[in-house]
Structures are given as structure tokens and as C-alpha cells.
Short mmCIF file of C-alpha atoms and ligand atoms in Angstrom, two decimals:
data_model
loop_
_atom_site.label_atom_id
_atom_site.label_comp_id
_atom_site.label_asym_id
_atom_site.label_seq_id
_atom_site.Cartn_x
_atom_site.Cartn_y
_atom_site.Cartn_z
CA MET A 55 -13.69 -21.11 4.15
CA GLU A 56 -10.75 -19.49 2.48
CA GLU A 57 -7.55 -19.65 4.54
CA LEU A 58 -5.28 -16.70 3.74
CA SER A 59 -1.42 -16.71 3.86
CA HIS A 60 1.61 -14.71 4.74
CA PHE A 61 4.02 -13.73 1.85
CA ILE A 62 7.45 -14.85 2.71
CA ASN A 63 10.48 -14.99 0.45
CA GLY A 64 8.33 -14.55 -2.59
CA GLN A 65 5.72 -17.14 -1.80
CA ARG A 66 2.25 -17.27 -0.19
CA THR A 67 3.06 -19.13 2.97
CA LYS A 68 0.50 -20.79 5.25
CA GLY A 69 0.47 -19.75 8.89
CA GLY A 70 1.90 -22.19 11.50
CA SER A 71 0.48 -20.88 14.62
CA GLY A 72 -2.96 -22.34 14.54
CA ARG A 73 -4.34 -19.03 15.46
CA PHE A 74 -6.55 -17.15 12.97
CA ALA A 75 -8.68 -14.03 12.79
CA ASP A 76 -11.90 -13.92 10.95
CA VAL A 77 -12.19 -11.57 7.92
CA TYR A 78 -15.67 -10.46 7.42
CA ASN A 79 -17.77 -9.17 4.54
CA PRO A 80 -18.85 -5.97 6.24
CA ALA A 81 -21.99 -5.66 4.09
CA THR A 82 -23.45 -8.99 5.21
CA GLY A 83 -21.70 -9.72 8.38
CA GLU A 84 -20.48 -13.12 7.06
CA VAL A 85 -17.05 -14.50 7.66
CA GLN A 86 -15.51 -14.76 4.24
CA ALA A 87 -11.93 -15.93 5.07
CA LYS A 88 -9.57 -16.53 7.97
CA VAL A 89 -6.17 -14.89 8.27
CA PRO A 90 -3.31 -16.56 10.07
CA LEU A 91 -1.82 -14.69 13.01
CA ALA A 92 1.83 -15.08 13.23
CA THR A 93 3.88 -16.21 16.26
CA VAL A 94 7.05 -14.52 17.47
CA GLU A 95 9.11 -17.38 15.75
CA GLU A 96 7.35 -16.75 12.36
CA VAL A 97 7.99 -13.04 12.58
CA ASN A 98 11.62 -13.49 13.56
CA ASP A 99 12.05 -15.98 10.73
CA ALA A 100 10.64 -13.52 8.18
CA VAL A 101 12.91 -10.76 9.56
CA ALA A 102 15.95 -13.06 9.33
CA LYS A 103 15.15 -13.84 5.71
CA ALA A 104 14.63 -10.17 4.97
CA ALA A 105 17.96 -9.48 6.50
CA ALA A 106 19.58 -12.03 4.23
CA ALA A 107 17.98 -10.42 1.07
CA GLN A 108 18.60 -6.78 2.00
CA PRO A 109 22.42 -6.29 1.42
CA ALA A 110 22.12 -7.21 -2.29
CA TRP A 111 19.12 -4.92 -2.73
CA GLY A 112 20.66 -2.16 -0.79
CA ALA A 113 23.82 -2.50 -3.09
CA THR A 114 21.76 -2.44 -6.23
CA ASN A 115 22.11 0.94 -7.92
CA PRO A 116 19.27 3.36 -7.16
CA GLN A 117 18.22 3.58 -10.90
CA ARG A 118 17.73 -0.05 -11.10
CA ARG A 119 15.75 -0.02 -7.90
CA ALA A 120 13.74 2.86 -9.38
CA ARG A 121 13.04 0.70 -12.54
CA VAL A 122 11.40 -1.85 -10.30
CA MET A 123 9.14 0.95 -8.98
CA MET A 124 8.37 1.99 -12.60
CA LYS A 125 7.32 -1.54 -13.53
CA PHE A 126 5.39 -1.86 -10.20
CA GLY A 127 3.53 1.33 -11.00
CA GLN A 128 2.67 0.03 -14.43
CA LEU A 129 1.37 -3.23 -12.99
CA ILE A 130 -0.71 -1.37 -10.41
CA ASN A 131 -2.36 0.55 -13.18
CA GLU A 132 -2.96 -2.56 -15.18
CA ASN A 133 -4.51 -4.27 -12.20
CA MET A 134 -6.43 -1.33 -10.89
CA ASP A 135 -9.86 -2.95 -11.08
CA MET A 136 -8.62 -6.24 -9.43
CA LEU A 137 -6.93 -4.43 -6.59
CA ALA A 138 -9.97 -2.13 -5.98
CA GLU A 139 -12.26 -5.04 -5.91
CA ALA A 140 -9.98 -6.72 -3.20
CA VAL A 141 -10.12 -3.51 -1.23
CA SER A 142 -13.93 -3.19 -1.38
CA ARG A 143 -14.49 -6.89 -0.68
CA GLU A 144 -12.79 -6.80 2.71
CA HIS A 145 -13.12 -3.14 3.65
CA GLY A 146 -16.68 -2.49 2.29
CA LYS A 147 -15.88 0.95 0.72
CA THR A 148 -17.40 1.78 -2.70
CA LEU A 149 -15.37 0.81 -5.90
CA PRO A 150 -14.72 4.47 -6.80
CA ASP A 151 -13.36 5.00 -3.21
CA ALA A 152 -11.29 1.89 -3.57
CA ARG A 153 -9.87 2.97 -6.79
CA GLY A 154 -8.93 6.24 -5.00
CA ASP A 155 -7.31 4.23 -2.24
CA VAL A 156 -5.10 2.38 -4.81
CA GLN A 157 -4.51 5.58 -6.81
CA ARG A 158 -3.26 7.65 -3.89
CA GLY A 159 -0.77 4.88 -3.06
CA LEU A 160 0.22 4.57 -6.73
CA GLU A 161 1.14 8.33 -6.68
CA VAL A 162 3.65 7.55 -3.95
CA VAL A 163 5.18 4.78 -5.98
CA GLU A 164 5.41 7.20 -8.87
CA PHE A 165 7.29 9.68 -6.58
CA CYS A 166 9.61 6.88 -5.59
CA MET A 167 10.47 6.32 -9.24
CA GLY A 168 12.58 9.51 -8.65
CA ALA A 169 14.48 7.93 -5.84
CA PRO A 170 17.91 8.39 -7.51
CA ASN A 171 17.49 12.08 -7.43
CA GLN A 172 16.32 12.08 -3.78
CA LEU A 173 19.25 9.91 -2.75
CA LYS A 174 22.10 11.63 -4.51
CA GLY A 175 23.44 13.19 -1.43
CA GLU A 176 25.36 16.42 -0.82
CA PHE A 177 28.85 17.50 -1.74
CA THR A 178 31.13 20.42 -0.71
CA THR A 179 34.39 20.95 -2.70
CA ASP A 180 37.33 22.62 -0.90
CA GLY A 181 35.72 22.83 2.54
CA GLY A 182 39.46 23.35 3.49
CA PRO A 183 42.72 23.15 1.53
CA GLY A 184 42.24 20.04 -0.65
CA ILE A 185 39.45 18.89 1.56
CA ASP A 186 36.09 17.75 0.16
CA LEU A 187 32.98 16.65 2.14
CA TYR A 188 30.16 14.54 0.99
CA SER A 189 27.05 13.13 2.61
CA MET A 190 25.42 10.00 1.46
CA ARG A 191 22.09 8.43 2.32
CA GLN A 192 22.36 4.73 3.03
CA PRO A 193 19.58 2.30 3.72
CA LEU A 194 18.74 1.34 7.25
CA GLY A 195 18.54 -2.40 6.70
CA VAL A 196 15.27 -4.14 7.65
CA VAL A 197 12.34 -1.86 8.62
CA ALA A 198 8.72 -2.59 9.61
CA GLY A 199 5.46 -1.12 8.49
CA ILE A 200 2.34 -1.57 10.57
CA THR A 201 -0.84 -0.42 8.93
CA PRO A 202 -4.52 0.21 9.73
CA PHE A 203 -7.65 -1.23 8.14
CA ASN A 204 -9.06 1.90 6.46
CA PHE A 205 -6.71 2.25 3.55
CA PRO A 206 -5.78 -1.43 2.62
CA ALA A 207 -3.78 -0.30 -0.55
CA MET A 208 -2.72 3.24 0.02
CA ILE A 209 -0.97 3.09 3.43
CA PRO A 210 0.85 -0.18 2.72
CA LEU A 211 2.03 1.38 -0.50
CA TRP A 212 3.29 4.44 1.32
CA LYS A 213 5.33 2.15 3.53
CA MET A 214 6.72 -0.23 1.04
CA ALA A 215 7.47 2.19 -1.73
CA GLY A 216 9.60 4.52 0.38
CA ALA A 217 11.39 1.74 2.26
CA LEU A 218 12.26 -0.23 -0.81
CA ALA A 219 13.27 2.65 -3.03
CA CYS A 220 15.85 3.62 -0.43
CA GLY A 221 17.32 0.02 -0.56
CA ASN A 222 15.73 -1.45 2.67
CA ALA A 223 13.92 -4.67 3.17
CA ILE A 224 10.47 -4.25 4.77
CA ILE A 225 8.30 -6.37 6.78
CA LEU A 226 4.67 -5.20 6.33
CA LYS A 227 2.10 -6.08 8.96
CA PRO A 228 -1.26 -5.17 7.48
CA SER A 229 -4.51 -4.83 9.34
CA GLU A 230 -5.76 -8.34 10.05
CA ARG A 231 -9.22 -7.05 8.97
CA VAL A 232 -8.11 -6.37 5.39
CA PRO A 233 -5.12 -8.65 4.66
CA THR A 234 -5.59 -9.58 1.05
CA THR A 235 -4.58 -6.29 -0.80
CA ALA A 236 -1.10 -6.27 0.72
CA ILE A 237 -0.45 -9.87 -0.58
CA LEU A 238 -1.65 -8.88 -4.04
CA LEU A 239 0.66 -5.82 -3.97
CA ALA A 240 3.52 -7.96 -2.89
CA GLU A 241 2.98 -10.32 -5.85
CA LEU A 242 2.96 -7.41 -8.22
CA LEU A 243 6.26 -6.20 -6.78
CA GLN A 244 7.75 -9.58 -7.27
CA GLU A 245 6.61 -9.56 -10.88
CA ALA A 246 8.11 -6.16 -11.23
CA GLY A 247 11.45 -7.56 -10.23
CA LEU A 248 11.86 -7.06 -6.52
CA PRO A 249 14.09 -9.87 -5.17
CA ASP A 250 12.50 -12.36 -2.91
CA GLY A 251 12.65 -11.56 0.75
CA CYS A 252 12.83 -7.78 0.32
CA LEU A 253 9.16 -7.46 1.09
CA GLN A 254 7.59 -9.86 3.59
CA VAL A 255 3.96 -9.63 4.42
CA VAL A 256 3.32 -11.03 7.92
CA ASN A 257 -0.23 -11.12 9.12
CA GLY A 258 -0.93 -10.99 12.74
CA ASP A 259 -2.06 -9.17 15.82
CA LYS A 260 -0.39 -7.73 18.92
CA GLU A 261 1.90 -10.78 19.22
CA ALA A 262 3.37 -10.16 15.84
CA VAL A 263 3.65 -6.42 16.35
CA ASP A 264 5.43 -6.90 19.63
CA ALA A 265 7.84 -9.39 18.01
CA LEU A 266 8.68 -6.73 15.36
CA LEU A 267 9.19 -4.04 18.03
CA ASP A 268 11.47 -6.36 20.03
CA ASN A 269 13.51 -7.71 17.14
CA ASP A 270 16.98 -6.16 17.07
CA THR A 271 17.35 -6.49 13.34
CA ILE A 272 14.41 -4.09 12.79
CA GLN A 273 15.81 -0.64 12.44
CA ALA A 274 12.77 1.57 12.00
CA VAL A 275 9.01 1.28 12.51
CA GLY A 276 6.46 3.17 10.57
CA PHE A 277 3.01 2.83 12.13
CA VAL A 278 -0.44 4.19 11.19
CA GLY A 279 -3.49 3.50 13.31
CA SER A 280 -5.26 4.73 16.39
CA THR A 281 -3.67 7.03 18.89
CA PRO A 282 -3.38 4.71 21.79
CA ILE A 283 -1.62 2.05 19.76
CA ALA A 284 0.53 4.66 17.94
CA GLN A 285 1.78 6.00 21.34
CA TYR A 286 2.34 2.48 22.60
CA ILE A 287 4.36 1.43 19.46
CA TYR A 288 6.30 4.69 19.55
CA GLY A 289 7.32 4.15 23.11
CA ARG A 290 8.28 0.48 22.73
CA ALA A 291 10.07 0.97 19.43
CA CYS A 292 12.07 3.98 20.78
CA SER A 293 12.94 2.25 24.02
CA ASN A 294 14.37 -0.61 21.91
CA GLY A 295 16.55 2.02 20.10
CA LYS A 296 14.69 2.08 16.80
CA ARG A 297 13.64 5.01 14.66
CA ALA A 298 9.82 5.38 14.77
CA GLN A 299 7.21 7.49 13.19
CA CYS A 300 3.71 6.54 14.47
CA PHE A 301 0.64 8.37 13.07
CA GLY A 302 -2.51 8.28 15.09
CA GLY A 303 -6.14 9.17 15.15
CA ALA A 304 -7.82 12.54 14.48
CA LYS A 305 -10.75 14.96 15.05
CA ASN A 306 -10.66 17.27 12.06
CA HIS A 307 -12.59 20.59 12.18
CA MET A 308 -13.87 22.76 9.29
CA ILE A 309 -14.50 26.40 10.15
CA VAL A 310 -17.14 27.93 8.04
CA MET A 311 -16.92 31.74 7.98
CA PRO A 312 -20.02 33.93 7.35
CA ASP A 313 -18.51 35.08 4.02
CA ALA A 314 -17.99 31.50 2.78
CA ASP A 315 -19.74 30.05 -0.27
CA LEU A 316 -22.23 28.13 1.90
CA ASP A 317 -23.32 25.74 -0.86
CA LYS A 318 -19.78 24.73 -1.53
CA ALA A 319 -19.04 24.53 2.18
CA ALA A 320 -22.09 22.17 2.61
CA ASP A 321 -21.12 19.91 -0.31
CA ALA A 322 -17.56 19.70 1.05
CA LEU A 323 -18.80 18.90 4.55
CA VAL A 324 -21.14 16.09 3.43
CA GLY A 325 -18.40 14.48 1.28
CA SER A 326 -15.57 14.80 3.73
CA SER A 327 -17.70 13.68 6.88
CA MET A 328 -19.78 10.86 5.46
CA GLY A 329 -17.48 9.57 2.48
CA ALA A 330 -15.98 6.14 3.20
CA ALA A 331 -18.49 5.98 6.16
CA GLY A 332 -16.37 8.50 7.99
CA GLU A 333 -13.53 5.96 8.33
CA ARG A 334 -10.86 8.33 7.05
CA CYS A 335 -8.24 9.79 9.33
CA MET A 336 -8.73 13.17 7.35
CA ALA A 337 -12.47 13.03 7.53
CA ILE A 338 -14.03 16.28 8.83
CA SER A 339 -16.00 15.25 11.73
CA VAL A 340 -16.61 18.62 13.32
CA ALA A 341 -18.33 21.62 11.47
CA VAL A 342 -17.58 24.96 13.10
CA PRO A 343 -19.87 27.65 11.67
CA VAL A 344 -19.10 31.23 12.92
CA GLY A 345 -22.23 33.04 13.94
CA GLU A 346 -25.74 31.82 14.36
CA LYS A 347 -26.82 32.90 10.90
CA THR A 348 -24.05 30.90 9.32
CA ALA A 349 -24.96 27.89 11.48
CA ASP A 350 -28.66 27.95 10.61
CA ALA A 351 -27.85 28.32 6.93
CA LEU A 352 -25.57 25.39 7.06
CA VAL A 353 -28.30 23.28 8.78
CA GLU A 354 -30.68 24.30 6.02
CA ARG A 355 -28.23 23.06 3.28
CA LEU A 356 -26.82 19.98 5.06
CA VAL A 357 -29.94 18.24 6.22
CA PRO A 358 -31.35 17.62 2.69
CA ARG A 359 -27.97 16.77 1.34
CA ILE A 360 -27.25 14.26 4.11
CA GLU A 361 -30.76 12.65 3.83
CA ALA A 362 -30.18 12.25 0.07
CA LEU A 363 -27.06 10.00 0.68
CA LYS A 364 -27.26 6.52 -0.70
CA VAL A 365 -25.82 3.90 1.62
CA GLY A 366 -25.22 0.33 0.52
CA PRO A 367 -22.77 -2.42 -0.47
CA TYR A 368 -20.19 -1.75 -3.10
CA THR A 369 -21.70 -4.23 -5.21
CA ALA A 370 -24.90 -2.00 -5.57
CA GLY A 371 -23.16 0.32 -8.11
CA ASP A 372 -21.06 3.41 -8.26
CA ASP A 373 -23.97 5.78 -7.10
CA VAL A 374 -23.61 4.39 -3.61
CA ASP A 375 -22.18 7.08 -1.49
CA TYR A 376 -20.72 4.93 1.25
CA GLY A 377 -20.72 1.40 2.62
CA PRO A 378 -20.81 -0.33 5.96
CA LEU A 379 -18.37 0.12 8.88
CA ILE A 380 -15.61 -2.42 9.21
CA THR A 381 -16.82 -4.56 12.09
CA LYS A 382 -19.91 -5.12 14.31
CA ALA A 383 -17.82 -3.69 17.19
CA ALA A 384 -17.32 -0.58 15.19
CA GLN A 385 -21.00 -0.38 14.36
CA ASP A 386 -21.97 -0.93 18.01
CA ARG A 387 -19.43 1.70 19.15
CA VAL A 388 -20.62 4.39 16.62
CA LYS A 389 -24.32 3.74 17.46
CA GLY A 390 -23.41 3.90 21.20
CA LEU A 391 -21.76 7.29 20.71
CA ILE A 392 -24.78 8.56 18.93
CA ASP A 393 -26.88 7.43 21.95
CA ARG A 394 -24.35 9.26 24.17
CA GLY A 395 -24.69 12.44 22.11
CA VAL A 396 -28.42 12.41 22.54
CA GLU A 397 -28.02 11.85 26.31
CA GLU A 398 -25.54 14.72 26.51
CA GLY A 399 -28.11 17.06 25.04
CA ALA A 400 -26.79 17.65 21.43
CA THR A 401 -29.60 18.25 18.87
CA LEU A 402 -29.84 15.11 16.55
CA LEU A 403 -30.87 16.40 13.11
CA THR A 404 -30.36 13.18 11.18
CA ASP A 405 -30.25 9.81 12.94
CA GLY A 406 -28.34 6.84 11.32
CA ARG A 407 -28.94 4.37 14.20
CA ASP A 408 -31.90 2.57 12.75
CA PHE A 409 -30.59 2.31 9.14
CA SER A 410 -31.40 -1.02 7.61
CA LEU A 411 -31.06 -2.35 4.08
CA GLN A 412 -33.26 -5.16 2.74
CA GLY A 413 -31.06 -8.23 2.19
CA TYR A 414 -28.20 -6.75 4.22
CA GLU A 415 -29.76 -6.63 7.65
CA ASN A 416 -26.72 -8.07 9.31
CA GLY A 417 -24.33 -5.65 7.51
CA TYR A 418 -22.41 -3.15 9.67
CA PHE A 419 -24.18 -0.06 8.29
CA VAL A 420 -24.81 3.14 10.10
CA GLY A 421 -26.90 5.91 8.44
CA PRO A 422 -25.64 9.39 8.09
CA THR A 423 -25.79 11.26 11.31
CA TYR A 424 -25.75 15.02 12.01
CA PHE A 425 -25.64 16.62 15.43
CA ASP A 426 -26.09 20.33 16.01
CA ASN A 427 -25.43 22.18 19.24
CA VAL A 428 -22.50 20.05 20.19
CA THR A 429 -20.17 21.52 22.94
CA PRO A 430 -16.48 20.74 23.61
CA ASP A 431 -17.23 18.95 26.89
CA MET A 432 -19.42 16.28 25.21
CA ASP A 433 -17.93 12.73 24.45
CA ILE A 434 -19.11 12.96 20.88
CA TYR A 435 -16.83 16.03 20.48
CA LYS A 436 -13.88 14.59 22.36
CA GLU A 437 -13.75 11.11 20.94
CA GLU A 438 -12.74 10.15 17.39
CA ILE A 439 -15.95 8.55 16.30
CA PHE A 440 -14.71 7.10 12.97
CA GLY A 441 -18.14 6.77 11.55
CA PRO A 442 -20.64 8.71 9.37
CA VAL A 443 -21.30 11.23 12.17
CA LEU A 444 -20.86 14.96 11.77
CA SER A 445 -20.94 17.18 14.90
CA GLN A 446 -21.67 20.91 14.62
CA VAL A 447 -20.14 23.20 17.25
CA ARG A 448 -21.57 26.76 16.94
CA MET A 449 -18.96 29.59 17.62
CA ASP A 450 -19.46 33.28 17.89
CA SER A 451 -16.19 34.45 16.29
CA TYR A 452 -13.23 33.42 14.22
CA SER A 453 -10.97 33.71 17.27
CA ASP A 454 -13.18 31.35 19.31
CA ALA A 455 -13.33 28.90 16.32
CA LEU A 456 -9.55 29.02 15.97
CA LYS A 457 -9.13 28.42 19.78
CA LEU A 458 -11.44 25.36 19.64
CA VAL A 459 -9.25 23.79 16.84
CA MET A 460 -6.06 24.70 18.66
CA ASP A 461 -7.25 23.31 22.03
CA ASN A 462 -8.17 19.95 20.51
CA GLU A 463 -5.81 17.14 21.42
CA TYR A 464 -5.56 15.99 17.77
CA GLY A 465 -3.93 17.87 14.98
CA ASN A 466 -4.20 15.72 11.77
CA GLY A 467 -6.14 17.94 9.37
CA THR A 468 -8.32 21.04 9.40
CA SER A 469 -9.99 23.33 7.02
CA ILE A 470 -11.53 26.76 6.62
CA PHE A 471 -14.04 27.99 4.22
CA THR A 472 -13.98 31.65 3.69
CA ALA A 473 -13.91 34.35 0.93
CA ASP A 474 -11.36 36.43 2.92
CA GLY A 475 -7.70 35.92 2.16
CA ASP A 476 -6.46 37.51 5.32
CA THR A 477 -8.48 35.26 7.53
CA ALA A 478 -7.39 32.20 5.62
CA ARG A 479 -3.81 33.27 5.71
CA ASP A 480 -3.97 33.89 9.46
CA PHE A 481 -5.59 30.51 9.98
CA ALA A 482 -2.96 28.63 7.90
CA ASN A 483 -0.09 30.42 9.70
CA ARG A 484 -1.36 30.05 13.38
CA VAL A 485 -3.33 26.74 13.58
CA ASN A 486 -1.40 23.87 15.27
CA VAL A 487 -2.46 21.18 12.84
CA GLY A 488 -0.28 19.30 10.27
CA MET A 489 -2.43 19.55 7.16
CA VAL A 490 -4.57 22.59 6.35
CA GLY A 491 -7.24 23.15 3.72
CA ILE A 492 -8.43 26.51 2.52
CA ASN A 493 -11.76 26.14 0.84
CA PHE A 494 -10.65 22.56 0.57
CA PRO A 495 -12.17 19.87 2.75
CA ILE A 496 -9.66 16.91 2.91
CA PRO A 497 -6.21 18.45 2.48
CA VAL A 498 -4.33 15.26 1.89
CA PRO A 499 -1.03 16.53 0.36
CA LEU A 500 0.09 15.19 -3.00
CA SER A 501 2.87 12.61 -3.02
CA TYR A 502 5.66 15.01 -3.59
CA HIS A 503 4.74 16.93 -0.37
CA THR A 504 4.41 14.89 2.84
CA PHE A 505 1.70 13.69 5.11
CA GLY A 506 1.73 13.94 8.91
CA GLY A 507 -0.45 15.18 11.84
CA TRP A 508 0.65 17.10 14.88
CA LYS A 509 -0.18 16.86 18.59
CA ARG A 510 -1.68 13.37 19.41
CA SER A 511 -2.21 12.55 15.71
CA GLY A 512 1.59 11.84 15.22
CA PHE A 513 4.43 10.66 17.32
CA GLY A 514 8.03 10.90 16.29
CA ASP A 515 9.88 12.71 13.65
CA LEU A 516 9.46 13.27 9.87
CA ASN A 517 6.28 12.80 7.87
CA GLN A 518 5.10 10.04 5.57
CA PHE A 519 5.99 9.94 1.84
CA GLY A 520 7.53 12.75 -0.21
CA PRO A 521 11.03 13.92 0.60
CA ASP A 522 10.62 12.93 4.23
CA ALA A 523 10.31 9.32 3.35
CA PHE A 524 13.81 9.42 1.98
CA ARG A 525 14.99 10.94 5.18
CA PHE A 526 13.21 8.54 7.36
CA TYR A 527 14.31 5.37 5.56
CA THR A 528 17.96 6.22 5.24
CA LYS A 529 20.90 7.19 7.48
CA THR A 530 23.11 10.00 6.54
CA LYS A 531 26.81 9.38 6.52
CA THR A 532 29.18 12.28 5.98
CA VAL A 533 32.78 11.82 4.63
CA THR A 534 35.45 14.35 4.96
CA GLU A 535 38.33 13.61 2.62
CA ARG A 536 41.73 14.94 1.48
CA TRP A 537 44.49 13.73 -0.66
CA PHE A 538 47.89 14.83 0.54
CA SER A 539 49.68 14.64 -2.82
CA GLY A 540 47.96 17.91 -3.81
CA ILE A 541 48.90 19.89 -0.79
CA LYS A 542 52.22 21.75 -0.50
CA GLU A 543 53.89 22.37 2.78
CA GLY A 544 52.18 25.15 4.67
CA GLY A 545 48.80 24.04 3.55
CA GLU A 546 48.67 25.68 0.15
CA PHE A 547 46.88 23.55 -2.37
CA ALA A 548 48.52 23.00 -5.78
CA PHE A 549 47.12 21.22 -8.77
CA LYS A 550 49.48 18.56 -10.07
CA ALA A 551 50.63 19.01 -13.66
CA MET A 552 48.76 16.57 -15.86
CA ASP A 553 51.13 14.89 -18.21
P1 NAD B 610 -5.59 0.15 15.10
O1 NAD B 610 -4.64 1.08 16.00
O2 NAD B 610 -6.62 -0.67 15.77
O3 NAD B 610 -4.66 -0.84 14.25
C1 NAD B 610 -3.59 -0.42 13.51
C2 NAD B 610 -2.56 -1.49 13.42
O4 NAD B 610 -2.15 -1.76 14.76
C3 NAD B 610 -3.19 -2.89 12.86
O5 NAD B 610 -2.15 -3.44 12.09
C4 NAD B 610 -3.39 -3.67 14.17
O6 NAD B 610 -3.16 -5.04 13.96
C5 NAD B 610 -2.30 -3.20 15.13
N1 NAD B 610 -2.68 -3.25 16.47
C6 NAD B 610 -4.00 -3.13 17.01
N2 NAD B 610 -3.93 -3.28 18.34
C7 NAD B 610 -2.65 -3.42 18.74
C8 NAD B 610 -1.97 -3.60 19.96
N3 NAD B 610 -2.67 -3.55 21.06
N4 NAD B 610 -0.65 -3.77 19.99
C9 NAD B 610 0.03 -3.85 18.79
N5 NAD B 610 -0.59 -3.62 17.59
C10 NAD B 610 -1.84 -3.48 17.55
O7 NAD B 610 -6.29 1.10 13.99
P2 NAD B 610 -7.38 0.72 12.99
O8 NAD B 610 -8.71 0.60 13.66
O9 NAD B 610 -6.87 -0.34 12.01
O10 NAD B 610 -7.36 2.11 12.06
C11 NAD B 610 -8.16 3.17 12.40
C12 NAD B 610 -7.42 4.22 13.11
O11 NAD B 610 -6.27 4.64 12.28
C13 NAD B 610 -8.18 5.51 13.30
O12 NAD B 610 -7.91 6.04 14.56
C14 NAD B 610 -7.60 6.48 12.25
O13 NAD B 610 -7.69 7.88 12.54
C15 NAD B 610 -6.23 6.01 12.25
N6 NAD B 610 -5.53 6.37 10.94
C16 NAD B 610 -4.61 7.35 11.04
C17 NAD B 610 -3.96 7.87 9.94
C18 NAD B 610 -2.91 8.86 9.87
O14 NAD B 610 -2.13 9.03 8.91
N7 NAD B 610 -2.85 9.70 11.00
C19 NAD B 610 -4.31 7.22 8.60
C20 NAD B 610 -5.27 6.26 8.61
C21 NAD B 610 -5.82 5.79 9.79
#
């Protein structure tokens, strides 16, 4: 059995706790490796070593740091297939999906190549007689990134690229379900020229996370995961005086107006609800057709499309639409929620509970599942299912549909399909959700915008990546200066003669 490592001071380092978590092959249910779970002492040691490495990195000029990002980006490109394979092996997503996972992280690395421009600060000349003011952005010191299982490359890259480009050292605590990709990325960063200790990958569970939250050297915590843990981490980090941004779960709705191109809406719904087995925080999990005719027309289009989906292991080829869920517990939970939906009286149009694949009977697969006539009081509407399950809530009017989205406790992403610009504009302006798509199903912003949900999908200030990353990972210092030699009595400023 392969025993995985931490990555400390530039080296793969065996765990010393004697505690391990199993890493599964989700397509077969077999344990393929075990990952060490760090103790408080191991976490504190990694932080101390990062604190020793950070000052020199923070004092390295931004352009040199950006060159490390440039080389890192090049290495990610050269190793794309190796990284995608590592993602798929532990997560189970298809290889095209895994390449997308790496690619969307790479784009953030590319944005961070422009760090010198983002960090150059502000300047006011002659704010008063002979007085200049300037604001500079300085690194925080050592920060922590705690990431979820569903994007083993992208989200660690969001965290490390922003923190490092700003001159910080970062402790990354990846999901214990998918630990390998973060180590591979750390090795590529080292090859790109990052000094040892600036990125420490510490594997672990709650014990390691709590150690990070309680360590006084850690200045900021960037978390992505489920809402209860996001809220917990936000509270504990803040009460320990740290800067924190904690992104949580989601329930993303797509409103389909009667004037929408229904074929395009149906294609978009299938991809965004079932893609990556629904294990995306930006997955559309609720279809909201406006009017009975629209709803019936969607059913007519969606059922055959959903039934045609090919589910299987990533090794079965690029025509597989999606793979298994991450764990047996996730599979049981999703199937249990489908049972619950049936009990609650929703209409089950396609049922993924009995899905089975020859040779992969122990894999964590769930077939594509589509419920109609879901109502807002049902558990399948209220809970984030995080599986290949689409719920359809029929609404009579645009106002009712908008109210449904606005009343939902989550606010990560949402979308509207319509041919009417006024409706789309009204929706974009009024909806209380962080990322909005118009005739666009998964509106993940590009790397030079920012990513962040509202309501219970995000706790704290500032978004991930883009210009907000440079705000989150730096402190602003403002200097007001004057030089008395140039000021005459009475406050009048005079230039000195230049001999
Ligand atoms: P999770 O909350 O179980 O785990 C996330 C991280 O927190 C992991 O590193 C894990 O080790 C750690 N953790 C788990 N339990 C903990 C505890 N009790 N105390 C301290 N740390 C703990 O999330 P997950 O299952 O890995 O990921 C799926 C969730 O992440 C979904 O809810 C999804 O919507 C969400 N997500 C959100 C975004 C976003 O940007 N909003 C992006 C991706 C995923």
C-alpha cells in the first residue's frame, strides 16, 4: 500500500503521527493509498519553518517572484497530462474534466504573473505643501489554505498562486481524500524556483486544521468547502484575530423563461447539473422553468438527454460524461436523498439509484437523476445534494422564480435563460447571488475577475483570485512624508536650485 507524504521544506516528508486516512479509487472502492494525518506539533513545525523562509521571499522583488510564477505556469502546461491523471485517479472525474480542473487553476497562476502591476501601490504627490503620500501592499507573512476534494488542482492553485505572488509563505492543507495533486504542484513550484519552506503541504484532518487556526503565526486563512465547516473555520479564525475568507456550499438555480431557446437551455442544464457527477459548487442543481408549458417542454428535452449520459470510470475513455462520487458515504447520502425525494412526493423522472457497471460494482457511482414537481419545503430542495441530481421547481412567473432564488439560503451561482434583455438585466441587478450567468450555465468568472458566493456560500470579505487576491493576501501601509528643506517659512513650497 502506497504511503503518501507531507511536503515540508522542499521535501516529501513521512508523517509521524501514526494516524492515516484511506485514499480510495472511487471507481472500484479499493483503497489505493494512505495519507498521513498531521499532529498539532507537525503543523506547528511546518509553520515555524515557513516563517523562517518567508522574510527572504517577501523581500524578493515582485518581478522575480512573478518569474517563478511564469516558470511554474510553463511546468504546469508541460505536465498537464500527468497532473490530470493524478486528479482523476483520486477524485474519479473524467480526464477532460481533470484537465479543466488544472487549466482553471493555471489561469490564476497566469494572472499572478502580473503581480508586480497589482502590487505597485498608490501615490499622491503634493497632498499638502511638500507632502507626498504613498500606499504600499506588504505580504501578511505566513497564511493557510484549506481546500475541498472536488477540485484537487484548481482550488489549491487559487490559494498558493495568490499568496505566493504577494510574498507570503503558505501552508496548504488539501483534502485528505485527494492529497497527491497538491504535492505534485509543490514539486513543480520548487522546480520553478520557489525557495524551500515557502509552500508547505500538510495533510490532515480536523486536528491539523484546528492547529492552523490556533497558531499565532498564521495571519490569514483561505478556506473552501462545505458551509458548516466554512462557518466554523471563519468563526475560529476570526476569534483568533486572523483574516479569513471561507467559501461554502451552494444550491444553484437556473431560471428558464418561456422565450428561452429550450434546446440550448436543456443542453446547459444537463452539463451543469450532471457534469463531474454534480460535485461542483457551481453545479446547477435546481431548474426553475417559468410556466407549465416551459416546464413540460423542458421535461420532453431533458429526459432523453439525461438517459443518454454515459457514466463510468475515467479510464473508459473521453466519451464518459461523468464518473463516481468521491466516497461510499457520499454515494449512500445521495441515494438516501433520492429516497427522501420520492417519499416527499416529488416526481422521479430518471432514477440513478440502481445504476451499476460491470466490473465496477463496488464503485461509488450514482446514475443521473431528475426530479420534477419539487417544492421549496422538500429536503431535496433545501439540502446541497452534491450528486448527479437535478430538481425541477415549477414557477408561474418570473417574479416568483426570482423570489425563490432570493429566498434560498445559498448564493453562490445562478443563471437565467431568456431571449429578453430587460428580464436578464433585471435579474442580474436584483438577484442576491455572487455569480450570475445569462444564457450561461456555470458562470465561473475568468481569473482576472473574482470568484465568491453570497449569503451562506461565503463568509468573510473579498473574493478568491483576481484583484481581490492581492487585497486579501497583503496589508496596506500608507506613508505620509515631507522633506523640510523644500518648504519656506509660512508653508510655501519652493524648489531648490539644482546646481
Ligand atoms: P468539507 O467541508 O468536508 O472539507 C473541506 C476541507 O475542510 C477539507 O480540507 C477537510 O479536511 C476540512 N475539514 C472537514 N471537516 C472539518 C472539520 N470538522 N474541522 C476542520 N476542518 C475540516 O468539504 P468537501 O466535502 O471536501 O467539499 C465539498 C464542499 O465544498 C461542497 O459543499 C461544495 O459546495 C463546497 N465547495 C465550495 C466552493 C466555493 O468556492 N464556494 C468550491 C468548491 C467546493
